[in-house]
Amino acid sequence: MQAKALDVGVGKIRADVVVLTHFEEEPLGPAAAAADEALGGLLSAMLASGEAKARFPERALVPTRGALASPRVMLLGLGPRNLLDGYRLRNALQFAVRDTRAFCRSLAVAVEPALADVLAVPATGQAPQSPARAIAEGVVLGNYHVGELKAAEDKGEIEELQLVGLGSGSDLAAALAAGVRLAEATNATRVLQWRPANRLTPSDFVAEAERVAKARGLALRVMERPEMEKLGMGALLAVAQGSHQPPKLMVLRYRPRGSDGSGRVLALVGKGITFDSGGISLKPNPGMNAMKSDMSGAAAVLQAMAVIAKTEPRIEVLGLAPLTENMPGGGAVKPGDVVRAMNGITVEINNTDAEGRLVLADALAYAVSLGATHLVDVATLTGAVSVALGHPVTAAMGTSADLLNAVRSAALEAGERVWELPMYPEHDVALTCEIADIRNTAGVPAAGTINGAIFLREFVAGRPFVHLDIAASSYHFEPLLNKVVPVGPTGVMTRTLAHLPFHLG
Ligand code: BES
Ligand code: MN
Ligand code: ZN
């Protein structure tokens, strides 16, 4: 998508649709008021009658019949001003684009001063949180569609965004370009998330990684089973042994041209289970197809690395993903089996469906061996996180207040929501084990999400570590929620991870 900033009055905008935003309980902003006047008061009449609403995220499409240079406007309700954050704004724009992309190629957003104020939160990153970037991201995110395998899918997209009302300088152009790049990476994550498991095996995933690495000049190494055996990655190998697909370990490396001399090496580690059947601890039938997306963390890491290669932070960044299926084949690991991870820790696998922490254990230990000084993993780890926080939030647990703060400020810049769960010493006892150093699940439904983090913490050699559980935030199909959060895969944490290297203190 192309995006440009223009300095013209609302009546002169030439686009297939002009989006006019509106806050609840507030008068129309100057742009919407100008359009209303040109339309002879039609917009305010529609609001008065209830035909259009300022509730989040109500859309009313209004033909202009020659009163403006554009053939239609959309009145987009953003709800109460004090409840709008970057996440909600992007979602509202996604809805606006989903409504119009079938018949509109160009879309303009008329930015009201009140909206620009709300979005101008201070951030410490490389590109400041700017309304222009947020809006470009929302529009591009709306272009995502799921039908890559359908012959008759409506492939209509918004091809051009015009941003009106913020001026037109080169800073704005840069912010728009950054937003387009970040959201296109997010959409690429979504495509991978929803690609069926027979078309995205571990081997297919590393082929994608090869394409990205080549296009962006990243170094890529793909580790195969013999080397995993040599390094003693017993936890990753245990998960892989029930599948006919060979496991892979993706290792992407970004090296800065001019390092900041701090010696920091940030490792991003994404869970890459290309299908999670549960293994011998087989999952129940309903909804198992969604487990094709159990590589959402790996996809977010891959696409974040693609952005990082372009934005060029001054520290080294590693992007790792342990990739395998979790299947109940004849050679599968069995509940009660004990394996040894790369760092020497022995694990009793009392539930083969807690496979994500097993593959991440070896990937984290390997990242440490490569010199990672800060580690962040992203994983669809526990169903429990949707009970704890619901779909619009990613859970964060960490061992370092500084690294947690860096993740929070990167997420703020990304328009993604992250909320911390604790790791108190009393949580540790859940994974104590009689016959091995640790077991992989507590076996009781208590603090399930936290137990995942407690487990992973064993494999980071005491380095600053944050675990992000995206099992809930990676996708949703909740009938009630779909009115306020777009259904389907979200590409969550792609943008947060892409910003993160710029936020390390
Ligand atoms: N991939 C699942 C978690 C998941 C559930 C992701 C729902 C997306 C939607 C993970 O491997 C898993 O099975 N976790 C278990 C952990 C339990 C055995 C401790 C779970 O959540 O039941
Ligand atoms: Mn599982
Ligand atoms: Zn899983």
XYZ file of N, CA and C in Angstrom, residues 66 100 166 204 292 377 388 480:
24
model
N -21.886 14.382 -4.947
C -21.315 15.602 -5.520
C -21.087 16.746 -4.550
N -14.999 -1.667 3.441
C -14.950 -0.904 2.191
C -13.978 -1.447 1.148
N -2.778 16.509 9.207
C -1.582 16.568 10.055
C -0.450 17.331 9.397
N 8.785 -26.264 5.667
C 8.200 -25.138 4.932
C 8.497 -23.821 5.645
N -3.092 -25.455 14.192
C -2.167 -25.134 13.092
C -1.456 -23.801 13.363
N 10.826 -14.541 25.036
C 10.162 -15.555 24.221
C 8.702 -15.195 24.016
N -7.360 -16.001 32.284
C -6.798 -14.942 33.125
C -7.051 -13.554 32.546
N -19.210 -12.554 20.568
C -19.494 -11.239 21.163
C -18.332 -10.275 20.952
